Amino acid sequence: MSSKKLKIFLVMSGSATAIQDSEIMYLNILDTLKNLNYDITHYDFGSKWNDIKVSSENEKKEILTSDILDEFKKEEGYDLFLSFLADLYVTPDLYKEIKNICPSVNWTCNSHQFDDLHKEISPYVDLNTYISLDHKDLYDSVNAKSYWMPMAANPGFYKNNKNKDIDLSFIGSAYGKRPYYLWRLLQSGLDVDINGFGWRFDKNLSNFLRLYIYPLVIPFFNDSSKLHYIEANTRTNILKLLNSSFKVGEPLNDNEYADALSRSKITLNFPESRVNHDYMNPHVIKGINFRDFEAPMSGAMLMTQFSKELEFFYKDGEEVISFHNEHDLIDKCRFYSSNEESRVKIAEAGYKRAIAEHTWENRFNKLFDVLNDLYNIYS
């Protein structure tokens, strides 16, 4: 890697979730780039987007696109335009114009939402990064150049707390099959510390419809819709049972999240997803997400759904533990909850692997070397 101090125009917002005031992306990405001593000009597109007061989404996109270009052109000599944008926010014109000035990279993470988020702009970006291996076919389908850049974590933010007082935790939203998996663990006598969006059962119109109206009208839907609404009804009933029998928590802020991971002996992860979160869709995506790197870097033993991608990052059974179904999950949680020596050995091995290989610094160093081969960004 060259010692040249790259001049980067960075377009990103702080949140990776809907948590208000979250700056988790800054804590991971922006802090890493600053620590690498690059010359960063940061444009917060999230704040700008919220400030645009027009009714038309297309008009908002055009305004944001124009504003980004205006800010970018205020200075000369950028080596790279690095963005975390989607079709929702900008038009292809942004990247068409950037192409004449410096290379562009757009970071993406939702393969199951490709058609909605990246299909339009990606052919005009010089290099699109993606986190799941099956994402590449989507970029190829629109003749967009892409590069596999998996998730990672920043050791400057995630700390390994040696005093771990949470036996088993899950931190994340209550969508898909997650309520079912956690309900089965709790039914089996395992205590799980649960926090995130959607776990508190609220007496709102949406849940009222799922519980009491859907069952009455489901017989009149077509077969596909029947399955979809039955699944939604089942999930809502499980959430109601969880709330009546166990304690579940609300979303954690960034520091609370990192603290909970560092205090956890075992942290669960359910990366399973489907297009538009339609859990009747037969195409199941089980890739690697943020938590697969945040948890080991925090010293927790990671218990995650099995994925073929896992072998690229950890030795399953030695550095992390994967599970294939609810029975496998229950059995392994019981075993490692009662076998401290085995759990600590795996957690320590996972921590060492994460610190050595799965930092954002490592990811960006490799990305910039690829960019240099393609576009001579260090010249």
Coordinates of C-alpha atoms in Angstrom, one line a residue:
M1 CA 0.0 0.0 0.0
S2 CA 1.3 3.5 -0.9
S3 CA 2.1 6.1 1.7
K4 CA 0.2 8.7 -0.3
K5 CA -2.4 10.6 1.7
L6 CA -5.5 10.0 -0.4
K7 CA -8.0 12.9 -0.7
I8 CA -11.5 11.3 -0.4
F9 CA -14.9 12.9 -0.8
L10 CA -17.1 10.7 1.5
V11 CA -20.9 10.7 1.2
M12 CA -22.5 8.8 4.1
S13 CA -24.8 9.1 7.1
G14 CA -24.3 7.8 10.6
S15 CA -27.0 5.2 11.0
A16 CA -27.2 1.7 9.7
T17 CA -30.6 1.2 11.3
A18 CA -33.7 3.2 12.2
I19 CA -32.3 4.0 15.7
Q20 CA -32.6 7.7 16.3
D21 CA -29.3 9.6 16.5
S22 CA -27.3 6.5 15.8
E23 CA -23.8 7.1 14.5
I24 CA -22.7 3.5 14.2
M25 CA -21.5 3.9 10.6
Y26 CA -19.3 6.9 11.6
L27 CA -17.9 4.9 14.5
N28 CA -17.0 2.1 12.1
I29 CA -16.2 3.7 8.7
L30 CA -15.5 7.4 9.2
D31 CA -13.3 6.8 12.3
T32 CA -11.3 4.1 10.5
L33 CA -10.7 6.3 7.4
K34 CA -9.5 9.2 9.7
N35 CA -7.3 6.8 11.6
L36 CA -5.7 5.8 8.3
N37 CA -4.8 9.5 8.0
Y38 CA -6.7 10.1 4.8
D39 CA -7.8 13.6 3.9
I40 CA -11.6 13.2 4.3
T41 CA -14.3 15.7 3.2
H42 CA -17.5 14.3 4.7
Y43 CA -20.9 15.0 3.3
D44 CA -23.8 13.9 5.5
F45 CA -26.5 13.0 3.0
G46 CA -29.0 11.8 5.7
S47 CA -29.2 15.3 7.3
K48 CA -29.4 17.0 3.9
W49 CA -32.1 14.6 2.7
N50 CA -34.3 15.3 5.8
D51 CA -33.9 19.1 5.3
I52 CA -35.2 19.0 1.7
K53 CA -38.9 20.1 2.0
V54 CA -40.6 19.1 -1.3
S55 CA -43.4 16.6 -1.8
S56 CA -42.0 14.7 -4.8
E57 CA -39.4 12.0 -4.1
N58 CA -38.0 12.4 -7.6
E59 CA -37.5 16.1 -7.0
K60 CA -35.8 15.4 -3.7
K61 CA -33.4 13.1 -5.5
E62 CA -32.6 15.7 -8.1
I63 CA -32.0 18.3 -5.4
L64 CA -29.7 16.0 -3.4
T65 CA -27.8 14.9 -6.5
S66 CA -27.2 18.6 -7.4
D67 CA -26.1 19.5 -3.9
I68 CA -23.6 16.7 -3.6
L69 CA -22.1 17.7 -7.0
D70 CA -21.9 21.3 -5.9
E71 CA -20.1 20.4 -2.7
F72 CA -17.8 18.0 -4.5
K73 CA -16.7 20.6 -7.1
K74 CA -15.8 23.2 -4.4
E75 CA -12.4 21.6 -4.2
E76 CA -10.1 20.0 -6.8
G77 CA -7.8 17.1 -6.6
Y78 CA -9.9 14.3 -5.1
D79 CA -8.5 10.8 -5.6
L80 CA -11.8 9.1 -4.8
F81 CA -15.5 9.6 -4.5
L82 CA -16.7 7.1 -1.8
S83 CA -20.4 6.9 -1.2
F84 CA -23.0 5.0 0.8
L85 CA -26.0 5.9 -1.4
A86 CA -29.0 4.2 -3.0
D87 CA -31.5 4.8 -5.8
L88 CA -33.8 6.2 -3.2
Y89 CA -31.6 9.3 -2.8
V90 CA -29.7 10.2 -6.0
T91 CA -30.0 9.8 -9.7
P92 CA -27.4 8.2 -12.1
D93 CA -26.4 11.7 -13.2
L94 CA -24.3 12.0 -10.0
Y95 CA -22.0 9.2 -11.0
K96 CA -22.0 10.1 -14.7
E97 CA -20.5 13.5 -13.8
I98 CA -18.1 12.2 -11.2
K99 CA -16.7 9.7 -13.7
N100 CA -15.0 12.5 -15.6
I101 CA -13.2 13.7 -12.5
C102 CA -12.1 10.8 -10.3
P103 CA -13.0 7.1 -9.6
S104 CA -16.2 6.4 -7.7
V105 CA -17.1 3.6 -5.3
N106 CA -20.5 3.0 -3.8
W107 CA -20.8 0.7 -0.8
T108 CA -23.9 -1.5 -0.6
C109 CA -25.2 -4.1 1.9
N110 CA -28.7 -5.3 1.0
S111 CA -28.7 -7.9 -1.7
H112 CA -32.3 -8.8 -1.0
Q113 CA -33.3 -5.2 -1.9
F114 CA -31.1 -4.7 -4.9
D115 CA -34.0 -3.9 -7.3
D116 CA -35.2 -1.1 -5.0
L117 CA -31.9 0.3 -3.8
H118 CA -29.1 -0.1 -6.3
K119 CA -30.2 -1.4 -9.7
E120 CA -30.6 2.1 -11.2
I121 CA -27.3 3.8 -10.2
S122 CA -24.9 0.8 -10.0
P123 CA -24.1 0.6 -13.8
Y124 CA -22.7 4.2 -13.6
V125 CA -20.5 3.7 -10.5
D126 CA -16.9 2.7 -11.2
L127 CA -16.9 0.0 -8.5
N128 CA -19.8 -1.2 -6.4
T129 CA -18.9 -3.1 -3.2
Y130 CA -21.2 -5.8 -1.9
I131 CA -21.2 -8.0 1.3
S132 CA -22.9 -11.2 0.2
L133 CA -21.4 -13.5 -2.5
D134 CA -24.7 -14.0 -4.2
H135 CA -24.9 -10.2 -4.7
K136 CA -22.4 -10.3 -7.6
D137 CA -24.9 -11.9 -10.0
L138 CA -27.2 -9.0 -9.5
Y139 CA -24.5 -6.5 -10.5
D140 CA -23.5 -8.6 -13.4
S141 CA -27.1 -8.6 -14.6
V142 CA -27.0 -4.9 -15.1
N143 CA -23.3 -4.8 -16.4
A144 CA -22.1 -3.1 -13.2
K145 CA -18.6 -3.5 -12.0
S146 CA -18.5 -4.9 -8.5
Y147 CA -16.1 -6.0 -5.7
W148 CA -16.7 -8.2 -2.7
M149 CA -16.0 -6.2 0.5
P150 CA -17.5 -8.0 3.5
M151 CA -18.6 -6.3 6.7
A152 CA -16.1 -5.8 9.5
A153 CA -15.8 -4.0 12.8
N154 CA -13.7 -1.2 14.4
P155 CA -11.6 -2.3 17.4
G156 CA -11.5 1.4 18.4
F157 CA -15.2 1.2 19.3
Y158 CA -15.9 -2.4 20.2
K159 CA -14.1 -3.5 23.4
N160 CA -13.7 -6.9 25.0
N161 CA -15.1 -6.6 28.5
K162 CA -13.6 -9.4 30.6
N163 CA -16.4 -9.1 33.2
K164 CA -19.2 -10.8 31.3
D165 CA -22.6 -10.8 33.2
I166 CA -25.0 -11.6 30.3
D167 CA -25.2 -15.3 29.6
L168 CA -27.0 -15.2 26.3
S169 CA -28.1 -12.2 24.2
F170 CA -29.7 -11.1 21.0
I171 CA -29.7 -7.5 19.8
G172 CA -31.7 -6.8 16.7
S173 CA -35.1 -6.3 15.1
A174 CA -38.0 -8.7 15.6
Y175 CA -38.6 -9.6 12.0
G176 CA -38.8 -12.9 10.1
K177 CA -38.2 -16.1 12.0
R178 CA -36.3 -14.4 14.9
P179 CA -39.3 -14.3 17.3
Y180 CA -39.9 -18.0 16.7
Y181 CA -36.3 -19.0 17.3
L182 CA -36.1 -16.9 20.5
W183 CA -39.5 -18.2 21.7
R184 CA -38.2 -21.7 21.3
L185 CA -35.1 -20.9 23.3
L186 CA -37.1 -19.4 26.1
Q187 CA -39.6 -22.3 26.1
S188 CA -36.6 -24.6 26.5
G189 CA -35.6 -22.8 29.8
L190 CA -32.7 -20.7 28.3
D191 CA -32.7 -17.1 29.5
V192 CA -32.1 -14.7 26.6
D193 CA -31.4 -11.0 27.0
I194 CA -33.4 -9.5 24.0
N195 CA -33.3 -5.9 22.8
G196 CA -34.2 -4.2 19.6
F197 CA -37.0 -2.8 17.4
G198 CA -40.4 -4.6 17.5
W199 CA -40.0 -6.8 20.6
R200 CA -42.3 -4.8 22.8
F201 CA -45.9 -5.8 22.0
D202 CA -47.8 -2.6 21.4
K203 CA -51.6 -2.4 21.4
N204 CA -51.7 -0.6 18.1
L205 CA -53.8 -0.9 15.0
S206 CA -51.3 -3.0 13.1
N207 CA -51.1 -5.7 15.7
F208 CA -54.9 -5.6 16.3
L209 CA -55.4 -6.2 12.6
R210 CA -52.9 -9.1 12.6
L211 CA -54.4 -10.8 15.6
Y212 CA -58.2 -10.3 15.1
I213 CA -59.0 -9.2 11.5
Y214 CA -56.5 -11.2 9.4
P215 CA -57.9 -14.6 10.6
L216 CA -61.4 -13.5 9.5
V217 CA -60.4 -12.4 6.0
I218 CA -57.5 -14.8 5.2
P219 CA -59.9 -17.4 3.6
F220 CA -60.8 -14.9 0.9
F221 CA -57.2 -14.2 -0.2
N222 CA -55.3 -16.2 -2.9
D223 CA -53.0 -19.0 -1.7
S224 CA -49.8 -16.9 -1.7
S225 CA -51.4 -14.1 0.3
K226 CA -52.9 -16.6 2.7
L227 CA -49.5 -17.9 3.6
H228 CA -48.0 -14.4 4.0
Y229 CA -50.8 -13.2 6.4
I230 CA -50.8 -16.5 8.3
E231 CA -47.0 -16.0 8.9
A232 CA -47.6 -12.4 10.0
N233 CA -50.4 -13.5 12.4
T234 CA -48.2 -16.2 13.9
R235 CA -45.3 -13.9 14.4
T236 CA -47.5 -11.3 16.2
N237 CA -48.9 -14.0 18.5
I238 CA -45.4 -15.1 19.4
L239 CA -44.5 -11.6 20.2
K240 CA -47.6 -11.3 22.4
L241 CA -46.6 -14.5 24.3
L242 CA -43.0 -13.3 24.6
N243 CA -44.1 -10.1 26.2
S244 CA -46.5 -11.8 28.6
S245 CA -44.0 -14.4 29.8
F246 CA -40.5 -12.8 29.5
K247 CA -38.7 -9.5 29.6
V248 CA -37.8 -7.9 26.3
G249 CA -36.1 -4.6 25.8
E250 CA -36.3 -1.7 23.4
P251 CA -33.6 -0.6 20.9
L252 CA -30.2 0.3 22.4
N253 CA -28.2 3.3 21.5
D254 CA -24.7 2.9 20.0
N255 CA -22.8 2.8 23.3
E256 CA -25.4 0.6 25.0
Y257 CA -25.2 -1.8 22.0
A258 CA -21.4 -2.1 22.2
D259 CA -21.6 -2.5 26.0
A260 CA -24.2 -5.3 25.8
L261 CA -22.0 -7.2 23.2
S262 CA -18.9 -6.8 25.4
R263 CA -20.8 -8.1 28.5
S264 CA -22.3 -11.1 26.7
K265 CA -20.9 -14.6 27.1
I266 CA -22.8 -15.8 24.0
T267 CA -24.4 -13.6 21.4
L268 CA -26.9 -14.9 18.8
N269 CA -27.2 -13.8 15.2
F270 CA -29.9 -14.5 12.6
P271 CA -28.7 -13.1 9.3
E272 CA -31.4 -14.9 7.4
S273 CA -33.3 -12.6 5.0
R274 CA -35.6 -12.6 2.0
V275 CA -36.6 -10.1 -0.7
N276 CA -38.7 -7.3 0.9
H277 CA -38.6 -9.4 4.1
D278 CA -41.3 -11.7 2.5
Y279 CA -40.8 -14.8 4.5
M280 CA -42.9 -16.8 2.1
N281 CA -40.3 -16.2 -0.6
P282 CA -38.4 -19.5 -1.1
H283 CA -35.1 -17.8 -1.8
V284 CA -33.3 -17.6 1.6
I285 CA -30.3 -15.4 1.9
K286 CA -27.9 -16.4 4.8
G287 CA -24.8 -14.3 4.4
I288 CA -22.6 -12.5 6.8
N289 CA -23.6 -9.3 8.5
F290 CA -22.3 -6.7 10.9
R291 CA -22.9 -8.7 14.1
D292 CA -20.7 -11.6 12.8
F293 CA -17.7 -9.3 13.3
E294 CA -18.9 -7.0 16.1
A295 CA -19.7 -9.9 18.5
P296 CA -16.3 -11.7 18.3
M297 CA -14.4 -8.4 18.4
S298 CA -16.3 -7.7 21.7
G299 CA -15.1 -11.0 23.2
A300 CA -18.5 -12.7 23.0
M301 CA -18.9 -16.2 21.6
L302 CA -20.8 -15.9 18.3
M303 CA -23.7 -18.3 17.8
T304 CA -24.9 -17.6 14.2
Q305 CA -27.0 -19.3 11.5
F306 CA -24.9 -21.5 9.2
S307 CA -23.8 -19.9 6.0
K308 CA -21.5 -21.1 3.3
E309 CA -19.8 -17.7 3.6
L310 CA -18.8 -18.4 7.2
E311 CA -15.8 -20.5 6.2
F312 CA -14.2 -17.5 4.6
F313 CA -14.0 -15.7 7.9
Y314 CA -13.9 -18.2 10.8
K315 CA -13.3 -21.8 11.6
D316 CA -16.7 -23.1 12.5
G317 CA -16.6 -25.0 15.8
E318 CA -13.3 -23.4 16.8
E319 CA -13.7 -19.6 16.5
V320 CA -17.5 -19.4 16.2
I321 CA -20.4 -21.8 16.5
S322 CA -23.1 -22.1 13.8
F323 CA -26.5 -23.7 14.0
H324 CA -28.7 -25.2 11.2
N325 CA -32.2 -25.2 12.8
E326 CA -34.1 -24.6 16.1
H327 CA -33.1 -27.9 17.6
D328 CA -29.4 -27.5 16.8
L329 CA -29.6 -23.9 18.2
I330 CA -31.2 -25.1 21.5
D331 CA -28.8 -28.0 21.9
K332 CA -25.7 -25.8 21.3
C333 CA -26.9 -23.0 23.5
R334 CA -27.5 -25.5 26.3
F335 CA -24.1 -27.0 25.9
Y336 CA -22.0 -23.8 25.7
S337 CA -24.1 -22.1 28.5
S338 CA -23.0 -24.9 30.9
N339 CA -19.5 -25.5 29.5
E340 CA -17.5 -22.4 30.4
E341 CA -14.1 -23.7 29.4
S342 CA -15.3 -24.6 25.9
R343 CA -17.2 -21.3 25.5
V344 CA -14.2 -19.2 26.6
K345 CA -11.8 -21.0 24.3
I346 CA -14.0 -20.4 21.2
A347 CA -14.7 -16.8 22.2
E348 CA -11.0 -16.0 22.6
A349 CA -10.2 -17.7 19.3
G350 CA -12.9 -15.7 17.6
Y351 CA -11.7 -12.5 19.1
K352 CA -8.1 -13.1 17.9
R353 CA -9.3 -13.8 14.4
A354 CA -11.5 -10.7 14.3
I355 CA -8.8 -8.4 15.6
A356 CA -6.2 -9.8 13.2
E357 CA -8.3 -10.0 10.0
H358 CA -11.8 -8.5 10.2
T359 CA -11.2 -4.8 10.9
W360 CA -12.4 -2.0 8.7
E361 CA -8.8 -0.9 8.3
N362 CA -7.9 -4.3 6.7
R363 CA -11.0 -4.1 4.4
F364 CA -10.2 -0.5 3.2
N365 CA -6.5 -1.3 2.6
K366 CA -7.5 -4.2 0.3
L367 CA -10.1 -2.1 -1.5
F368 CA -7.7 0.8 -2.1
D369 CA -5.1 -1.6 -3.5
V370 CA -7.7 -2.9 -5.9
L371 CA -8.6 0.6 -6.9
N372 CA -5.0 1.4 -7.4
D373 CA -4.6 -1.5 -9.8
L374 CA -7.7 -0.3 -11.7
Y375 CA -7.4 3.5 -11.6
N376 CA -3.9 4.3 -10.2
I377 CA -5.3 6.3 -7.3
Y378 CA -1.9 6.5 -5.6
S379 CA -0.1 8.0 -8.6

